[in-house]
Amino acid sequence: MFDTMIGPVPATPHSVHSGYAGLVAESAVDFRVHTSIYTDATIFEDELERIFETSWVYVAHDSEVPAPGDYRTAVIGRQPVIVSRDQQGAIHLLLNTCRHRGNVVCREERGNASVFRCPYHGWLYGSSGELLGVSERGGYSEGFEQRLGGLVPVPRMAVYRGLIFGSLSPTGESLEDYLGEAREYVDLWVERSPNGVVRVRRPHRFSYHANWKFQAENGADGYHGRYVHESAFKTTSQFQGQAREERRTSVHGIGATRGFRNGHCLLERPGTRGELPAELLEEYLEALAGRYGPQRAERIAMVRHVFLFPNVYLMDDHLRVHYPIQVDRTEVHSFFTFLEGAPAEVNRLRLKNLQWRHSQAGLIGTDDVEMFIGCQSGMQARAAGWITLARGLESETQTDSGERLGGSSDETPQRAIYRHWVHLMTQGPVMGQRG
Ligand code: FES
Ligand code: FE
C-alpha cells in the first residue's frame, strides 16, 4: 500500500524500532506518523540532540536586548544560553555555564549588567563572554585566564529581521538559506509594522502536559478551528455581533497552506485583514500602503501563521516559542508584538485581541491546549499505532523548488514538518543509540 519514499509502515511497529525512517510513512494516497514519536521518551531525547542541537533554533528577539549591557537567558533544546549585547552594540550568544565548575552564570531571565558574576565562586565575565577575573587570584598560575578562555560561544549565531537564532552545530547552511522560501513570510510579518520594526513585549507563558510537536502542528492547522473553537467563536460573536460571525463563516475554507523545505510551513487566509474595525483598518492599510505599496499592504495584512521549524510561530499579533521539556511536557512563551509606526489604537486593539481571544488565558487558546492533552492521552492506546496526516495529499501541488501548496484545511504544513523531522532524525546512529 505504501511507497518507500520515506519509509514503509512496519508490520509490527512497536517491535520494529530499527530506525526513524520507519515511523513516518508516505504513499501517493496516505501519510502516516507513528504515535511513538509523541510518547516515547527515548525518541524525545534523540529529538533534542538531532533536531534542537543541529538546527537553527530561535532564541530571542533583538528588541529584548536593545541597549548595551542588556541580556536575556534562554535555552536551545536543554542547553542554557545567554543573549547579550556588548558595549559596542554587538549581540553575543553564549553558553550559560561557568568555565570553573559549570554553574549557571546568569540566573535572571533578563536585565542589564556590566558583568556577569558567577554565584558559586564569584568569577566575573564581560557581556561578550570574556573572563574578566577569577576570585582569590593567587591560587592560580600565571596566564591561567588566557589559557582557559571565557564563556563558550554558541557555535553559530545569526539575526534575521530582528529574530535571533542560534545553532549548536558549527557547520551547516546559513540562516538565510535555512529559512529559504519561508524568509519572504518573515519579511511580511515584520512589515506589519509600517516602519519595518517590531518589538516584542514580556511573554505570557504556560506549560502543558503533552508533546511539543502538538503545538508545532497546531498553529498552521486550518482544519480544527470550527470544531475545537466552536463555543469560543459563538461567545466572541456575541461580544462582537453578527458582523463578526458572518466574517468568520465567510472566511472558513478560504486560504492556503504551504509547506517548505526544512519543515517550515504556514497557514494564510487571503482576503482577510484581521480583527480591526473597518475605519481603523483603513487607516492602518493606508500607513502600510504608504510604505510598501497597496498590493503588498494587502498581502502583509492578511491573517497568516508562519512556523519556523523547530520552535517558533510568527502570528498576526504575537510571536510564540515552544520549549520541549519532557516527552509529555512543553512550555510555551507568547510575546505580544508591538508594531512601530502603526496607529496607537491598532496596537491597543491587537493586544486586547490577543489577551481575550488567542492567548492561553483567552477564549480560544485554551481549547487548543485541551486538544494537545487529549492527543497525548489518546495515544496511550499504543495498539492503534499510527495517526494520519493525509488530508489534501492528493491535491497538494509542488513547485520546482519543492514548496508544496495545499488548501486551507489541508495537512500540508504538518507533512512538511514530518518530512523534515524524519530527515533530521535519520542523520545519526540507530534510534536510541546516542553517543
Ligand atoms: Fe563559577 Fe565556581 S562555578 S565560579
Ligand atoms: Fe486553535
Tab-separated table of C-alpha atoms and ligand atoms in Angstrom:
chain	number	residue	atom	x	y	z
A	1	MET	CA	0.000	0.000	0.000
A	2	PHE	CA	2.779	2.445	0.860
A	3	ASP	CA	5.649	3.552	-1.313
A	4	THR	CA	9.047	3.779	0.255
A	5	MET	CA	9.664	7.491	-0.234
A	6	ILE	CA	10.096	7.939	3.489
A	7	GLY	CA	9.527	4.515	4.874
A	8	PRO	CA	7.075	1.650	4.783
A	9	VAL	CA	4.639	1.014	7.587
A	10	PRO	CA	6.238	-1.698	9.734
A	11	ALA	CA	4.043	-4.729	10.203
A	12	THR	CA	4.623	-4.626	13.961
A	13	PRO	CA	5.631	-1.055	14.646
A	14	HIS	CA	6.358	-1.311	18.338
A	15	SER	CA	8.747	-4.173	17.934
A	16	VAL	CA	10.427	-2.928	14.818
A	17	HIS	CA	12.225	0.091	16.259
A	18	SER	CA	15.087	-0.310	13.879
A	19	GLY	CA	15.156	3.306	12.843
A	20	TYR	CA	13.273	6.542	12.480
A	21	ALA	CA	12.629	6.097	8.777
A	22	GLY	CA	10.028	3.534	9.752
A	23	LEU	CA	7.986	5.966	11.839
A	24	VAL	CA	6.831	8.281	9.053
A	25	ALA	CA	5.175	6.609	6.101
A	26	GLU	CA	4.088	8.258	2.872
A	27	SER	CA	2.476	6.954	-0.250
A	28	ALA	CA	0.602	8.637	-3.091
A	29	VAL	CA	-2.626	8.461	-1.101
A	30	ASP	CA	-1.664	8.397	2.568
A	31	PHE	CA	0.714	9.951	5.054
A	32	ARG	CA	1.081	8.434	8.493
A	33	VAL	CA	3.077	9.095	11.602
A	34	HIS	CA	3.650	6.524	14.299
A	35	THR	CA	2.366	7.673	17.686
A	36	SER	CA	5.568	6.669	19.473
A	37	ILE	CA	7.131	9.910	18.220
A	38	TYR	CA	4.834	11.729	20.652
A	39	THR	CA	5.043	9.311	23.568
A	40	ASP	CA	8.445	7.610	23.597
A	41	ALA	CA	10.989	9.203	25.958
A	42	THR	CA	13.912	7.745	24.028
A	43	ILE	CA	12.723	9.371	20.838
A	44	PHE	CA	12.300	12.650	22.711
A	45	GLU	CA	15.927	12.549	23.879
A	46	ASP	CA	17.058	11.920	20.317
A	47	GLU	CA	14.935	14.843	19.117
A	48	LEU	CA	16.762	17.191	21.458
A	49	GLU	CA	20.066	16.037	20.044
A	50	ARG	CA	19.226	15.575	16.377
A	51	ILE	CA	16.784	18.442	15.906
A	52	PHE	CA	17.400	21.076	18.550
A	53	GLU	CA	21.173	20.677	18.640
A	54	THR	CA	21.649	20.688	14.885
A	55	SER	CA	19.071	23.159	13.509
A	56	TRP	CA	18.922	26.918	13.640
A	57	VAL	CA	16.760	27.478	16.729
A	58	TYR	CA	15.022	30.753	17.569
A	59	VAL	CA	16.337	32.141	20.870
A	60	ALA	CA	15.218	35.755	21.276
A	61	HIS	CA	14.143	38.964	19.583
A	62	ASP	CA	16.610	41.817	19.325
A	63	SER	CA	14.097	44.193	20.906
A	64	GLU	CA	14.587	42.230	24.134
A	65	VAL	CA	18.190	43.402	24.329
A	66	PRO	CA	18.030	46.926	22.873
A	67	ALA	CA	20.787	48.651	24.905
A	68	PRO	CA	24.447	47.898	25.683
A	69	GLY	CA	24.624	45.539	28.664
A	70	ASP	CA	21.128	44.130	28.091
A	71	TYR	CA	20.872	40.373	28.350
A	72	ARG	CA	18.287	37.661	28.151
A	73	THR	CA	18.676	33.995	29.049
A	74	ALA	CA	17.107	31.197	27.037
A	75	VAL	CA	17.658	27.575	26.098
A	76	ILE	CA	18.485	25.786	22.877
A	77	GLY	CA	16.938	22.409	23.431
A	78	ARG	CA	18.062	21.917	27.010
A	79	GLN	CA	21.289	23.877	26.769
A	80	PRO	CA	21.155	27.188	28.669
A	81	VAL	CA	22.342	30.259	26.785
A	82	ILE	CA	22.711	33.993	27.306
A	83	VAL	CA	21.860	36.525	24.612
A	84	SER	CA	23.902	39.585	25.463
A	85	ARG	CA	24.547	42.977	23.871
A	86	ASP	CA	28.028	44.323	24.499
A	87	GLN	CA	29.078	47.945	24.968
A	88	GLN	CA	29.704	48.333	21.231
A	89	GLY	CA	26.174	47.131	20.452
A	90	ALA	CA	27.097	43.684	19.123
A	91	ILE	CA	24.945	40.705	20.091
A	92	HIS	CA	26.603	37.606	21.556
A	93	LEU	CA	25.124	34.184	22.139
A	94	LEU	CA	26.963	32.367	24.913
A	95	LEU	CA	26.568	29.080	26.712
A	96	ASN	CA	25.358	29.922	30.197
A	97	THR	CA	27.808	27.770	32.104
A	98	CYS	CA	30.800	28.859	34.154
A	99	ARG	CA	34.259	27.806	32.965
A	100	HIS	CA	35.158	26.982	36.573
A	101	ARG	CA	32.787	24.283	37.727
A	102	GLY	CA	29.875	24.686	35.413
A	103	ASN	CA	27.371	26.698	37.407
A	104	VAL	CA	24.816	28.777	35.549
A	105	VAL	CA	26.484	32.173	35.356
A	106	CYS	CA	23.351	34.231	34.813
A	107	ARG	CA	20.286	33.178	36.765
A	108	GLU	CA	17.971	36.025	35.779
A	109	GLU	CA	15.726	35.830	32.751
A	110	ARG	CA	16.599	39.343	31.592
A	111	GLY	CA	18.226	42.533	32.733
A	112	ASN	CA	21.163	44.868	32.201
A	113	ALA	CA	24.595	44.266	33.660
A	114	SER	CA	28.152	45.371	33.029
A	115	VAL	CA	29.431	41.973	34.210
A	116	PHE	CA	28.091	38.504	34.891
A	117	ARG	CA	29.218	37.260	38.310
A	118	CYS	CA	29.043	33.519	38.806
A	119	PRO	CA	27.187	32.918	42.062
A	120	TYR	CA	29.301	29.931	43.112
A	121	HIS	CA	32.858	31.293	43.490
A	122	GLY	CA	32.453	34.784	42.122
A	123	TRP	CA	34.228	34.650	38.766
A	124	LEU	CA	33.445	37.611	36.534
A	125	TYR	CA	32.604	37.623	32.828
A	126	GLY	CA	32.012	40.539	30.464
A	127	SER	CA	28.991	40.955	28.229
A	128	SER	CA	30.844	39.435	25.299
A	129	GLY	CA	31.739	36.435	27.477
A	130	GLU	CA	35.356	37.333	28.222
A	131	LEU	CA	36.718	36.146	31.576
A	132	LEU	CA	37.390	39.377	33.431
A	133	GLY	CA	38.686	37.916	36.633
A	134	VAL	CA	38.811	34.955	38.962
A	135	SER	CA	38.320	35.456	42.672
A	136	GLU	CA	41.276	34.946	45.061
A	137	ARG	CA	43.562	35.035	42.073
A	138	GLY	CA	46.663	33.848	43.914
A	139	GLY	CA	45.536	30.241	43.771
A	140	TYR	CA	46.103	30.089	40.002
A	141	SER	CA	49.187	30.127	37.815
A	142	GLU	CA	50.329	32.956	35.561
A	143	GLY	CA	48.320	33.177	32.331
A	144	PHE	CA	45.561	30.936	33.693
A	145	GLU	CA	42.706	33.127	32.379
A	146	GLN	CA	44.162	33.308	28.883
A	147	ARG	CA	44.588	29.567	28.734
A	148	LEU	CA	41.055	28.902	29.981
A	149	GLY	CA	39.152	31.494	27.962
A	150	GLY	CA	35.734	32.980	28.646
A	151	LEU	CA	32.173	31.750	28.298
A	152	VAL	CA	31.868	29.418	25.341
A	153	PRO	CA	30.012	30.996	22.425
A	154	VAL	CA	27.209	29.052	20.780
A	155	PRO	CA	28.948	27.835	17.594
A	156	ARG	CA	26.737	29.875	15.265
A	157	MET	CA	24.514	32.893	15.826
A	158	ALA	CA	22.635	34.897	13.219
A	159	VAL	CA	19.947	37.561	13.185
A	160	TYR	CA	17.284	37.893	10.514
A	161	ARG	CA	14.997	40.950	10.698
A	162	GLY	CA	15.285	41.101	14.467
A	163	LEU	CA	14.879	37.365	15.062
A	164	ILE	CA	17.953	35.944	16.800
A	165	PHE	CA	18.782	32.316	16.077
A	166	GLY	CA	21.496	30.041	17.363
A	167	SER	CA	22.856	26.740	16.163
A	168	LEU	CA	24.828	24.363	18.312
A	169	SER	CA	26.207	22.839	15.126
A	170	PRO	CA	29.422	24.543	13.960
A	171	THR	CA	28.675	23.673	10.341
A	172	GLY	CA	25.663	23.750	8.073
A	173	GLU	CA	23.783	26.133	5.834
A	174	SER	CA	23.480	29.823	6.669
A	175	LEU	CA	20.385	31.057	8.492
A	176	GLU	CA	19.121	32.741	5.325
A	177	ASP	CA	19.481	29.529	3.353
A	178	TYR	CA	17.890	27.574	6.200
A	179	LEU	CA	14.837	29.841	6.159
A	180	GLY	CA	14.724	29.548	2.373
A	181	GLU	CA	11.353	30.393	0.872
A	182	ALA	CA	9.882	30.980	4.329
A	183	ARG	CA	12.079	34.064	4.559
A	184	GLU	CA	9.652	36.067	2.460
A	185	TYR	CA	6.976	35.399	5.068
A	186	VAL	CA	9.251	36.592	7.836
A	187	ASP	CA	9.589	39.810	5.828
A	188	LEU	CA	5.806	40.109	5.537
A	189	TRP	CA	5.459	39.548	9.284
A	190	VAL	CA	7.975	42.290	10.101
A	191	GLU	CA	6.328	44.608	7.590
A	192	ARG	CA	3.137	44.561	9.630
A	193	SER	CA	4.956	47.487	11.136
A	194	PRO	CA	4.748	50.450	8.749
A	195	ASN	CA	8.299	51.258	9.878
A	196	GLY	CA	9.507	47.694	9.459
A	197	VAL	CA	10.273	47.484	13.184
A	198	VAL	CA	8.591	45.006	15.511
A	199	ARG	CA	9.186	45.000	19.246
A	200	VAL	CA	8.134	42.128	21.484
A	201	ARG	CA	6.695	42.633	24.953
A	202	ARG	CA	7.221	40.444	28.002
A	203	PRO	CA	5.790	36.987	27.386
A	204	HIS	CA	2.704	35.296	28.641
A	205	ARG	CA	3.891	31.790	29.495
A	206	PHE	CA	2.273	28.493	30.141
A	207	SER	CA	3.087	24.810	30.036
A	208	TYR	CA	1.022	21.820	29.093
A	209	HIS	CA	1.371	18.101	29.679
A	210	ALA	CA	1.810	16.916	26.129
A	211	ASN	CA	4.432	16.699	23.423
A	212	TRP	CA	5.974	19.805	21.803
A	213	LYS	CA	5.004	18.730	18.302
A	214	PHE	CA	1.304	19.227	19.015
A	215	GLN	CA	1.975	22.943	19.302
A	216	ALA	CA	4.190	22.832	16.228
A	217	GLU	CA	1.394	21.217	14.202
A	218	ASN	CA	-1.468	23.243	15.582
A	219	GLY	CA	-0.545	26.812	14.666
A	220	ALA	CA	-0.788	26.072	10.938
A	221	ASP	CA	-3.738	23.719	11.235
A	222	GLY	CA	-6.649	25.232	9.331
A	223	TYR	CA	-8.819	22.164	9.867
A	224	HIS	CA	-9.617	22.213	13.572
A	225	GLY	CA	-10.946	25.715	14.177
A	226	ARG	CA	-14.652	25.332	13.573
A	227	TYR	CA	-14.766	22.210	15.735
A	228	VAL	CA	-12.356	22.856	18.594
A	229	HIS	CA	-13.230	26.533	18.883
A	230	GLU	CA	-16.935	26.291	18.146
A	231	SER	CA	-18.040	27.512	21.553
A	232	ALA	CA	-15.341	30.191	21.691
A	233	PHE	CA	-16.383	31.509	18.294
A	234	LYS	CA	-20.011	31.624	19.396
A	235	THR	CA	-19.024	33.544	22.503
A	236	THR	CA	-16.854	36.033	20.644
A	237	SER	CA	-19.656	36.537	18.138
A	238	GLN	CA	-21.954	37.526	20.980
A	239	PHE	CA	-19.498	40.198	22.011
A	240	GLN	CA	-18.688	41.365	18.523
A	241	GLY	CA	-22.077	40.940	16.925
A	242	GLN	CA	-23.354	39.385	13.759
A	243	ALA	CA	-20.712	41.036	11.609
A	244	ARG	CA	-18.030	39.052	13.328
A	245	GLU	CA	-19.962	35.804	12.918
A	246	GLU	CA	-20.553	36.470	9.228
A	247	ARG	CA	-16.914	37.306	8.679
A	248	ARG	CA	-15.820	34.142	10.444
A	249	THR	CA	-18.237	31.987	8.480
A	250	SER	CA	-17.302	33.567	5.192
A	251	VAL	CA	-13.549	33.109	5.634
A	252	HIS	CA	-13.760	29.492	6.705
A	253	GLY	CA	-12.389	27.443	3.877
A	254	ILE	CA	-10.659	30.416	2.316
A	255	GLY	CA	-6.946	30.339	2.223
A	256	ALA	CA	-3.936	28.224	1.653
A	257	THR	CA	-1.371	26.161	3.420
A	258	ARG	CA	2.246	25.914	2.406
A	259	GLY	CA	4.984	23.512	3.284
A	260	PHE	CA	8.599	24.448	2.713
A	261	ARG	CA	11.959	22.746	2.833
A	262	ASN	CA	13.395	22.327	6.342
A	263	GLY	CA	9.978	21.872	7.968
A	264	HIS	CA	8.866	25.484	7.768
A	265	CYS	CA	5.206	25.955	6.878
A	266	LEU	CA	2.267	28.312	7.108
A	267	LEU	CA	-1.449	28.852	7.027
A	268	GLU	CA	-2.748	32.025	5.428
A	269	ARG	CA	-6.120	33.446	4.530
A	270	PRO	CA	-6.002	35.782	1.517
A	271	GLY	CA	-8.720	38.387	1.595
A	272	THR	CA	-8.747	38.568	5.376
A	273	ARG	CA	-7.360	41.510	7.279
A	274	GLY	CA	-7.558	40.569	10.921
A	275	GLU	CA	-9.983	41.817	13.506
A	276	LEU	CA	-9.716	45.597	13.348
A	277	PRO	CA	-12.817	47.793	12.964
A	278	ALA	CA	-13.279	48.999	9.369
A	279	GLU	CA	-12.272	52.620	9.868
A	280	LEU	CA	-9.163	51.789	11.822
A	281	LEU	CA	-8.252	49.075	9.349
A	282	GLU	CA	-8.375	51.586	6.512
A	283	GLU	CA	-6.080	53.913	8.432
A	284	TYR	CA	-3.668	51.066	9.104
A	285	LEU	CA	-3.734	49.849	5.487
A	286	GLU	CA	-3.028	53.372	4.297
A	287	ALA	CA	0.007	53.508	6.556
A	288	LEU	CA	1.212	50.169	5.162
A	289	ALA	CA	0.475	51.180	1.565
A	290	GLY	CA	2.391	54.419	2.048
A	291	ARG	CA	5.483	52.433	2.892
A	292	TYR	CA	5.106	49.236	0.858
A	293	GLY	CA	2.507	49.982	-1.832
A	294	PRO	CA	-1.178	48.986	-1.843
A	295	GLN	CA	-0.776	45.458	-3.206
A	296	ARG	CA	1.888	44.455	-0.734
A	297	ALA	CA	-0.108	46.122	2.049
A	298	GLU	CA	-2.946	43.667	1.375
A	299	ARG	CA	-0.525	40.751	1.478
A	300	ILE	CA	1.022	41.997	4.699
A	301	ALA	CA	-2.297	42.473	6.473
A	302	MET	CA	-3.880	39.100	5.773
A	303	VAL	CA	-4.222	36.534	8.543
A	304	ARG	CA	-1.146	34.332	8.446
A	305	HIS	CA	0.579	31.914	10.835
A	306	VAL	CA	4.173	31.128	9.916
A	307	PHE	CA	6.074	28.275	11.544
A	308	LEU	CA	9.855	28.312	11.506
A	309	PHE	CA	10.982	24.813	12.361
A	310	PRO	CA	11.548	23.714	15.051
A	311	ASN	CA	10.313	26.153	17.661
A	312	VAL	CA	8.747	29.486	16.712
A	313	TYR	CA	5.481	30.742	15.252
A	314	LEU	CA	5.081	34.211	13.798
A	315	MET	CA	1.401	35.011	14.355
A	316	ASP	CA	-0.604	38.109	13.450
A	317	ASP	CA	-0.379	39.664	16.881
A	318	HIS	CA	2.269	37.650	18.667
A	319	LEU	CA	5.351	35.511	18.455
A	320	ARG	CA	5.043	32.096	20.079
A	321	VAL	CA	8.009	29.982	21.132
A	322	HIS	CA	7.725	26.440	22.415
A	323	TYR	CA	10.263	24.629	24.533
A	324	PRO	CA	10.325	20.842	24.783
A	325	ILE	CA	10.748	19.923	28.459
A	326	GLN	CA	9.860	16.230	28.547
A	327	VAL	CA	8.250	13.900	26.069
A	328	ASP	CA	4.882	14.861	27.549
A	329	ARG	CA	5.608	18.354	28.791
A	330	THR	CA	6.084	21.581	26.845
A	331	GLU	CA	6.474	25.200	27.843
A	332	VAL	CA	5.220	27.983	25.596
A	333	HIS	CA	6.066	31.687	25.682
A	334	SER	CA	3.765	34.028	23.821
A	335	PHE	CA	5.122	37.535	23.105
A	336	PHE	CA	2.813	40.343	22.015
A	337	THR	CA	4.323	42.163	19.031
A	338	PHE	CA	4.180	45.941	19.121
A	339	LEU	CA	4.212	47.413	15.615
A	340	GLU	CA	6.292	50.570	15.371
A	341	GLY	CA	4.636	53.223	13.249
A	342	ALA	CA	1.143	51.707	13.429
A	343	PRO	CA	-1.677	53.856	14.855
A	344	ALA	CA	-1.705	53.528	18.651
A	345	GLU	CA	-5.249	52.205	18.572
A	346	VAL	CA	-4.150	49.401	16.233
A	347	ASN	CA	-1.602	48.184	18.753
A	348	ARG	CA	-4.045	48.577	21.632
A	349	LEU	CA	-6.728	46.507	19.918
A	350	ARG	CA	-4.235	43.878	18.766
A	351	LEU	CA	-3.088	43.434	22.346
A	352	LYS	CA	-6.651	43.266	23.608
A	353	ASN	CA	-7.484	40.723	20.946
A	354	LEU	CA	-4.507	38.584	21.900
A	355	GLN	CA	-5.407	38.687	25.561
A	356	TRP	CA	-9.038	37.747	25.382
A	357	ARG	CA	-9.062	35.540	22.318
A	358	HIS	CA	-5.832	33.918	21.204
A	359	SER	CA	-3.691	33.721	24.311
A	360	GLN	CA	-3.807	30.703	26.554
A	361	ALA	CA	-5.611	32.853	29.077
A	362	GLY	CA	-8.120	33.760	26.370
A	363	LEU	CA	-11.138	32.006	24.982
A	364	ILE	CA	-9.518	30.290	22.027
A	365	GLY	CA	-6.028	29.286	23.122
A	366	THR	CA	-7.249	27.171	25.997
A	367	ASP	CA	-9.187	24.965	23.578
A	368	ASP	CA	-6.033	24.014	21.700
A	369	VAL	CA	-4.121	23.018	24.830
A	370	GLU	CA	-7.035	20.822	25.821
A	371	MET	CA	-6.661	19.062	22.473
A	372	PHE	CA	-2.890	18.583	22.918
A	373	ILE	CA	-3.514	16.886	26.247
A	374	GLY	CA	-6.307	14.841	24.708
A	375	CYS	CA	-3.993	13.639	21.931
A	376	GLN	CA	-1.283	12.726	24.427
A	377	SER	CA	-3.842	10.761	26.453
A	378	GLY	CA	-5.391	9.110	23.420
A	379	MET	CA	-2.022	7.995	22.138
A	380	GLN	CA	-1.539	5.904	25.251
A	381	ALA	CA	-3.703	3.485	23.266
A	382	ARG	CA	-0.485	2.179	21.776
A	383	ALA	CA	-2.138	-0.655	19.953
A	384	ALA	CA	-3.608	1.853	17.484
A	385	GLY	CA	-0.075	2.673	16.382
A	386	TRP	CA	-0.485	5.275	13.676
A	387	ILE	CA	-2.195	8.576	13.004
A	388	THR	CA	-2.873	10.012	9.569
A	389	LEU	CA	-1.945	13.383	8.118
A	390	ALA	CA	-3.282	12.630	4.648
A	391	ARG	CA	-5.787	15.446	4.275
A	392	GLY	CA	-5.312	17.125	0.884
A	393	LEU	CA	-2.349	14.940	-0.045
A	394	GLU	CA	-3.624	14.072	-3.489
A	395	SER	CA	-4.464	17.653	-4.439
A	396	GLU	CA	-1.282	19.144	-2.993
A	397	THR	CA	0.824	20.800	-5.680
A	398	GLN	CA	4.569	21.136	-5.685
A	399	THR	CA	6.762	23.803	-7.243
A	400	ASP	CA	10.147	23.165	-8.846
A	401	SER	CA	11.810	24.351	-5.659
A	402	GLY	CA	9.947	21.774	-3.593
A	403	GLU	CA	7.461	24.147	-1.964
A	404	ARG	CA	4.099	22.455	-1.515
A	405	LEU	CA	0.792	24.235	-1.711
A	406	GLY	CA	-2.438	22.986	-0.180
A	407	GLY	CA	-5.928	24.147	0.641
A	408	SER	CA	-6.816	25.984	3.812
A	409	SER	CA	-7.683	22.897	5.826
A	410	ASP	CA	-5.150	20.539	4.259
A	411	GLU	CA	-2.424	18.918	6.294
A	412	THR	CA	0.283	20.246	4.012
A	413	PRO	CA	2.066	22.098	6.889
A	414	GLN	CA	2.107	19.052	9.130
A	415	ARG	CA	3.505	16.867	6.362
A	416	ALA	CA	6.280	19.421	5.796
A	417	ILE	CA	7.153	19.187	9.481
A	418	TYR	CA	7.384	15.398	9.443
A	419	ARG	CA	9.230	15.130	6.155
A	420	HIS	CA	11.938	17.251	7.714
A	421	TRP	CA	11.615	15.542	11.094
A	422	VAL	CA	12.434	12.169	9.598
A	423	HIS	CA	15.275	13.673	7.588
A	424	LEU	CA	16.932	15.030	10.739
A	425	MET	CA	16.177	12.032	12.909
A	426	THR	CA	17.805	9.638	10.472
A	427	GLN	CA	21.033	11.679	10.473
A	428	GLY	CA	22.790	9.829	13.249
A	429	PRO	CA	23.180	6.484	14.953
A	430	VAL	CA	20.379	3.969	15.011
A	431	MET	CA	17.412	5.070	17.057
A	432	GLY	CA	18.054	5.424	20.756
A	433	GLN	CA	21.808	4.873	20.498
A	434	ARG	CA	23.135	8.282	21.339
A	435	GLY	CA	26.844	8.896	21.526
B	1	FES	FE1	31.530	29.593	38.644
B	1	FES	FE2	32.965	28.437	40.513
B	1	FES	S1	31.421	27.547	39.275
B	1	FES	S2	32.980	30.496	39.903
B	2	FE	FE	-6.739	26.571	17.507
